[in-house]
Structures are given as structure tokens and as C-alpha cells.
JSON list of C-alpha atoms in Angstrom, two decimals:
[
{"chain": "A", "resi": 2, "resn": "UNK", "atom": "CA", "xyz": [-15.87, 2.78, 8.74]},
{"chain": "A", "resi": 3, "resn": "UNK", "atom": "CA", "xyz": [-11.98, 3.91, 7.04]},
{"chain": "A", "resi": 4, "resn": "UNK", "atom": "CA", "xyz": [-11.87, 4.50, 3.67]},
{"chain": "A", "resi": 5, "resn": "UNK", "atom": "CA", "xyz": [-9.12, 4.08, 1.57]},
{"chain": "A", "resi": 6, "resn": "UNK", "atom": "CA", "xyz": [-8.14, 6.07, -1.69]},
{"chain": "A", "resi": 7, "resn": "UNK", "atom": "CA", "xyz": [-4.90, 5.35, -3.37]},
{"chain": "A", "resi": 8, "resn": "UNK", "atom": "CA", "xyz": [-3.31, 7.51, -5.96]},
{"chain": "A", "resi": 9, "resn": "UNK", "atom": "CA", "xyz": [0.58, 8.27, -7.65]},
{"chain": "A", "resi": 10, "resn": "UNK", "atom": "CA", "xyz": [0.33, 4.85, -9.75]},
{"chain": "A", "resi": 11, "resn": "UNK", "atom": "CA", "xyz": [1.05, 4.84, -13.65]},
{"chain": "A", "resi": 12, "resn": "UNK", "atom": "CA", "xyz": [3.53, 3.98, -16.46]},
{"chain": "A", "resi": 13, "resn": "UNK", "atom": "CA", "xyz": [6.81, 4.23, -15.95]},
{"chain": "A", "resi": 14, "resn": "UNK", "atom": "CA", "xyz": [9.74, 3.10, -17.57]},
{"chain": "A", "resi": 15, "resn": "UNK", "atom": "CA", "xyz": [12.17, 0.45, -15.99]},
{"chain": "A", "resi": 16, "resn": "UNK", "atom": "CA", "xyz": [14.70, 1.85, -13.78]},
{"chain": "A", "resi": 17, "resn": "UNK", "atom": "CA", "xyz": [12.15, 4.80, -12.80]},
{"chain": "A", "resi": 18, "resn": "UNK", "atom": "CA", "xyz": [9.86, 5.68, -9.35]},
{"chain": "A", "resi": 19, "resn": "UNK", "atom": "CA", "xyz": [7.24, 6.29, -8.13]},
{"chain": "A", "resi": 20, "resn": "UNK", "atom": "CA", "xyz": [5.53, 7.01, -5.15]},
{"chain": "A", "resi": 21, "resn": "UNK", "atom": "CA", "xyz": [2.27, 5.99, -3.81]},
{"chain": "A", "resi": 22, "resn": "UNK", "atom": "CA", "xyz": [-0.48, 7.76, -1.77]},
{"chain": "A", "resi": 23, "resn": "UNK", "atom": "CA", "xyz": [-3.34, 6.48, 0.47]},
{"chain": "A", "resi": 24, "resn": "UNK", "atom": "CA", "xyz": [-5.55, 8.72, 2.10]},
{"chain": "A", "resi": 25, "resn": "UNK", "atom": "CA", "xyz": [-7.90, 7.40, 4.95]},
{"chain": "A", "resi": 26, "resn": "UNK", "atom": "CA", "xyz": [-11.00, 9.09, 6.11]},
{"chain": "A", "resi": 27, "resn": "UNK", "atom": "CA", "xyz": [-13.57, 7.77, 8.20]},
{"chain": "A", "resi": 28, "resn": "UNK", "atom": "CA", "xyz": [-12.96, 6.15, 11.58]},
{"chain": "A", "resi": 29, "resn": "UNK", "atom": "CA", "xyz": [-9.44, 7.10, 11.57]},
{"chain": "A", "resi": 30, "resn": "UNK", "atom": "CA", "xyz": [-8.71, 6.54, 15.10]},
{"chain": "A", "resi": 31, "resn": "UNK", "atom": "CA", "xyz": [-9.30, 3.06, 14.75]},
{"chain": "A", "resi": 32, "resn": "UNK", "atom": "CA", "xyz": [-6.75, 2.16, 12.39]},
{"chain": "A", "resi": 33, "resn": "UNK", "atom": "CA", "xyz": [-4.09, -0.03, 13.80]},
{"chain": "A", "resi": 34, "resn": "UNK", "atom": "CA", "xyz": [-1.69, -1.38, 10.90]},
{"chain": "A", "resi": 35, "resn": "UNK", "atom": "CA", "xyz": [-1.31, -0.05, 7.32]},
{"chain": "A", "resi": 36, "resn": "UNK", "atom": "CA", "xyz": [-0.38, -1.36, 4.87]},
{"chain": "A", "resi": 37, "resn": "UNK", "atom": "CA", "xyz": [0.67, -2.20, 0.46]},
{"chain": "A", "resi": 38, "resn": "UNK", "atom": "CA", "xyz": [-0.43, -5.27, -1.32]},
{"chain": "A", "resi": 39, "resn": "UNK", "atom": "CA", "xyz": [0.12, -6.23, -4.88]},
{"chain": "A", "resi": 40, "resn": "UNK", "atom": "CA", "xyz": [-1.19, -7.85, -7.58]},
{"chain": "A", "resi": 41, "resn": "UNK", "atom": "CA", "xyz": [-0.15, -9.25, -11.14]},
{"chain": "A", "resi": 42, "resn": "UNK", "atom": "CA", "xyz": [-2.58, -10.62, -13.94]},
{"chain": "A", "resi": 43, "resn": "UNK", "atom": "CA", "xyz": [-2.63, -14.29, -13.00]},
{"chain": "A", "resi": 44, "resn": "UNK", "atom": "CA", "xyz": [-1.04, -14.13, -9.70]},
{"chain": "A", "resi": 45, "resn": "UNK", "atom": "CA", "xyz": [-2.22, -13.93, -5.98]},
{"chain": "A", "resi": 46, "resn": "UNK", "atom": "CA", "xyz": [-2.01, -11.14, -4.30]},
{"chain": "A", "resi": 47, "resn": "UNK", "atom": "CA", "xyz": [1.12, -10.41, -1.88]},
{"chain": "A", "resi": 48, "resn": "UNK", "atom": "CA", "xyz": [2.51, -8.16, 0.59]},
{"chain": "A", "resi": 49, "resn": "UNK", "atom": "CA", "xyz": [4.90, -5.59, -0.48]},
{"chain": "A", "resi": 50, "resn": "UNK", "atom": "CA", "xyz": [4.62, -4.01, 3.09]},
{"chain": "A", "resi": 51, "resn": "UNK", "atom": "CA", "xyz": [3.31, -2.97, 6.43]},
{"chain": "A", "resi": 52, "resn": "UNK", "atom": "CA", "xyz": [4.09, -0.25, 8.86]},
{"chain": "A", "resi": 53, "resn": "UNK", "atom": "CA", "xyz": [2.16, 0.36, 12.60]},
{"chain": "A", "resi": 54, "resn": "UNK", "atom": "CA", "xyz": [0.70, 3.12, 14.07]},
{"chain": "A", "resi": 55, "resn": "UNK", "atom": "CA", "xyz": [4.09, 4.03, 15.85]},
{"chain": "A", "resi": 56, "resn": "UNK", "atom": "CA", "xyz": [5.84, 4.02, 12.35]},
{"chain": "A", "resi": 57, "resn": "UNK", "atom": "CA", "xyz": [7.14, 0.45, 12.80]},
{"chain": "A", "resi": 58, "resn": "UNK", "atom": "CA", "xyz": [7.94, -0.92, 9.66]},
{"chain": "A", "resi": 59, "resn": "UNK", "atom": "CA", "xyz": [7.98, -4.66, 7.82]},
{"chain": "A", "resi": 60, "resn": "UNK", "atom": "CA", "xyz": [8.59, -6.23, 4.25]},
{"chain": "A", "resi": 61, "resn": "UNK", "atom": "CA", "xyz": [9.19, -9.56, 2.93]},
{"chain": "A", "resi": 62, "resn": "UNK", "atom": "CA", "xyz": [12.58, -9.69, 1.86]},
{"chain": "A", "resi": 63, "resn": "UNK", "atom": "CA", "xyz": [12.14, -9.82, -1.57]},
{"chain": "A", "resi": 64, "resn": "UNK", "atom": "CA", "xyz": [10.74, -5.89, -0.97]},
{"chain": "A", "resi": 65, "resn": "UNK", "atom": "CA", "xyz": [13.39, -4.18, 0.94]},
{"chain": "A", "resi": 66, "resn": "UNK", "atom": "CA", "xyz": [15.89, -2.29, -0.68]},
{"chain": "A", "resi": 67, "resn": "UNK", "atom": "CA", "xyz": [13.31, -1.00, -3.48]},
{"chain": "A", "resi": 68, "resn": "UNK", "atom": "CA", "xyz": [10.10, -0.63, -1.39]},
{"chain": "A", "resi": 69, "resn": "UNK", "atom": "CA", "xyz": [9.70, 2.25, 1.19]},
{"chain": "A", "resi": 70, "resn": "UNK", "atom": "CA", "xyz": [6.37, 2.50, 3.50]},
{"chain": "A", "resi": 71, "resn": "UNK", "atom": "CA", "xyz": [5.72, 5.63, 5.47]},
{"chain": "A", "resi": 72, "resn": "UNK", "atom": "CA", "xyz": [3.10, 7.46, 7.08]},
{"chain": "A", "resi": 73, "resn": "UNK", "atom": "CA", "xyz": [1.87, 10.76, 7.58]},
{"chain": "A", "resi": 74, "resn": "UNK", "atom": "CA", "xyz": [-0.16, 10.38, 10.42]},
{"chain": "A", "resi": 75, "resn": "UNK", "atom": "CA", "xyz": [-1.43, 13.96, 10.58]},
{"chain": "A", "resi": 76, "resn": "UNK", "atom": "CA", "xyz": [-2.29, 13.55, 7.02]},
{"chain": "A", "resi": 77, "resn": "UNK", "atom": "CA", "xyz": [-3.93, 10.06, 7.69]},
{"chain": "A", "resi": 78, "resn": "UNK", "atom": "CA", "xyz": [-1.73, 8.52, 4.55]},
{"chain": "A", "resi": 79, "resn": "UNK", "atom": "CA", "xyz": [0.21, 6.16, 3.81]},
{"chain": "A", "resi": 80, "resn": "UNK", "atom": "CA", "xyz": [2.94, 6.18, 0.88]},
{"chain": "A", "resi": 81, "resn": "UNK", "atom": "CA", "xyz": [4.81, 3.67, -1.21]},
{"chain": "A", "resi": 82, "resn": "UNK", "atom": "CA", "xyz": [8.37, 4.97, -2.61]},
{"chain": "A", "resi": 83, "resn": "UNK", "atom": "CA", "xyz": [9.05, 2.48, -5.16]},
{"chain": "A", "resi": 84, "resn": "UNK", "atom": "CA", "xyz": [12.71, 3.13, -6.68]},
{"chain": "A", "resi": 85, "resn": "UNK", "atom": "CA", "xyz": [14.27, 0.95, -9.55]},
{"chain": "A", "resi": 86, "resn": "UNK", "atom": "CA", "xyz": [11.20, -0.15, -10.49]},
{"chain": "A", "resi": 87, "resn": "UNK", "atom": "CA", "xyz": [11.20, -3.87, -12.71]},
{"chain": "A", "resi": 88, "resn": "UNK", "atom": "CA", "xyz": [8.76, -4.94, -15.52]},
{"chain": "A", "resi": 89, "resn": "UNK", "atom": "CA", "xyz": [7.94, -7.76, -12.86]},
{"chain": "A", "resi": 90, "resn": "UNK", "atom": "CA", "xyz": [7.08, -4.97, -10.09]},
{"chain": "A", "resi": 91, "resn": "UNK", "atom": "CA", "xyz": [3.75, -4.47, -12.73]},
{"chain": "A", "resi": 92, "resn": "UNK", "atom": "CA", "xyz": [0.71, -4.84, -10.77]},
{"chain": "A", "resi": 93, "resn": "UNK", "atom": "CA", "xyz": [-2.39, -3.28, -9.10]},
{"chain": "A", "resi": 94, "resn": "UNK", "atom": "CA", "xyz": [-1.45, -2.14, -6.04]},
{"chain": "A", "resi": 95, "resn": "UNK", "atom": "CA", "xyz": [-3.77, -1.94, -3.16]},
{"chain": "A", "resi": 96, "resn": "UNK", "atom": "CA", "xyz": [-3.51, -0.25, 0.44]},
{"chain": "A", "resi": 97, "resn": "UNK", "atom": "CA", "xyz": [-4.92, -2.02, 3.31]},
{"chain": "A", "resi": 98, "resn": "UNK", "atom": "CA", "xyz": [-6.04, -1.12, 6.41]},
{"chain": "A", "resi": 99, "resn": "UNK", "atom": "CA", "xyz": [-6.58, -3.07, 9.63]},
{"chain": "A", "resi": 100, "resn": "UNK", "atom": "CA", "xyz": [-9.49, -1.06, 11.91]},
{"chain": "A", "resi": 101, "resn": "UNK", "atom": "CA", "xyz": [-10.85, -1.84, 15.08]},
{"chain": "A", "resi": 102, "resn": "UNK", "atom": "CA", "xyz": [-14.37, -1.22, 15.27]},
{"chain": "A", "resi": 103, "resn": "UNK", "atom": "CA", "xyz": [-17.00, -2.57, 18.10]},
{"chain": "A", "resi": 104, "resn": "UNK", "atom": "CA", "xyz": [-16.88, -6.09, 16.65]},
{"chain": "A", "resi": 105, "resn": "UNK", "atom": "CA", "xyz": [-13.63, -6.02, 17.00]},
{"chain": "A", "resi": 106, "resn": "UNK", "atom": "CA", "xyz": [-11.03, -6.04, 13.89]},
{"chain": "A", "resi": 107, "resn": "UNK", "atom": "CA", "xyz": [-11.83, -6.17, 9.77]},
{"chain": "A", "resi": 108, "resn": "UNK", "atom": "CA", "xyz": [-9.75, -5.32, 6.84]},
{"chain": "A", "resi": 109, "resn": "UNK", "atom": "CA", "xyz": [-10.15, -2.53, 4.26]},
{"chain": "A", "resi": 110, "resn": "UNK", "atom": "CA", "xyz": [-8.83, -2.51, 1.26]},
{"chain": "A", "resi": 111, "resn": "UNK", "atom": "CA", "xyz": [-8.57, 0.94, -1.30]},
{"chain": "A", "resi": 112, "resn": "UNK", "atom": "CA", "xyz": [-9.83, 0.27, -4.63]},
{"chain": "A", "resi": 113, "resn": "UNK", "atom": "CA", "xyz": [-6.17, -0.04, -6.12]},
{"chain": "A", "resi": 114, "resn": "UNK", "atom": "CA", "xyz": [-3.61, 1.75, -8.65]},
{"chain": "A", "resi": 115, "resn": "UNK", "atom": "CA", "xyz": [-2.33, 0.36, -12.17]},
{"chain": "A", "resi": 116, "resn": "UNK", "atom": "CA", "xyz": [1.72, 0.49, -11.68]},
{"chain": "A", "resi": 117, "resn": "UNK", "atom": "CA", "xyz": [3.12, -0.44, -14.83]},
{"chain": "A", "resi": 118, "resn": "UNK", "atom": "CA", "xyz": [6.98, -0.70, -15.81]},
{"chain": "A", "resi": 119, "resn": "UNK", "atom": "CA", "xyz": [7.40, -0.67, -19.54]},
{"chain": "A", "resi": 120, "resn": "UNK", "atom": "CA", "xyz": [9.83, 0.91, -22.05]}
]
């Protein structure tokens, strides 16, 4: 099975960035899709975004422009740059991972990262 470990999160001050790590290990050949999820005290958690095997990457608008997924796939991580960063952009953030196992498909989530935007 993958296993997912996310580091980089923290405070930081509004306007500021940081960037996200998430190292997989495990049954790293069957990871299809990566990917960043958030989530704020009292809210559900959403996509911030995704990015394929082949580097193909996806957001929700409200992400672009401040969000950044890559991948290092000889690494096996996954980063978030997250530039500008809001008071509202507070949250746990989690890396996912969709992997294809003899069942067929599951999701794996990391355990998470505080992010927190404060002066």
C-alpha cells in the first residue's frame, strides 16, 4: 500500500510562501493521480489541486494563480508552492493519492500539515 508523508507547512505571515512536500513510499508504481486537499476549522474539505502521472495539471479556479502542484517523480513527491498566501488560505492540508491495487482503485490520504497565515 502508498504512504503518504507531508511536510513544509507552518506559520507564516500574510503575503508570504510556502512550499509543500509529500513523499510516497510503498506501492509506488501504482499511483495514478496526486494530489492537495484542504481543510479549515468548520469547513469541508476541498481541492486545492491535482496533477497525473504525466505531470498534467488541474485546480479549481479559485486556486490558480497562487497554488502550484508539481512532481518529482524520481523522488516519488509531490509539492505545493503556495505564494501570497491569505489568512483564509489557513487550513490542514492533506496530500492524496489515488493507487491501483488488485481490487482495483482506493484513496490515500497523508496525515496532513498545519498552514497558518497570521501576522
Amino acid at each position: 500500500q502508498v504512504q503518504l508523508v507531508e511536510s513544509g507547512g507552518g506559520l507564516v505571515q500574510p503575503g508570504g510562501s510556502l512550499r509543500l512536500s509529500c513523499a510516497a513510499s510503498g506501492n509506488i508504481a501504482g499511483i495514478n493521480g496526486m494530489g492537495w486537499y484542504r481543510q479549515a476549522p468548520g469547513k469541508q474539505r476541498e481541492l486545492v489541486a491535482t496533477i497525473t502521472r504525466g505531470g498534467v495539471r488541474n485546480s479549481p479556479a479559485s486556486m490558480e494563480g497562487r497554488f502550484t502542484i508539481s512532481r518529482d517523480n524520481a523522488k516519488n513527491t509531490v509539492y505545493l508552492q503556495m505564494n501570497s498566501l491569505k489568512p483564509e488560505d489557513t487550513a490542514v492540508y492533506y496530500c492524496y493519492a489515488n493507487e491501483a491495487y488488485y481490487l482495483g482503485l482506493r484513496g490515500v490520504w497523508g496525515q496532513g500539515t498545519q498552514v497558518t497565515v497570521s501576522s
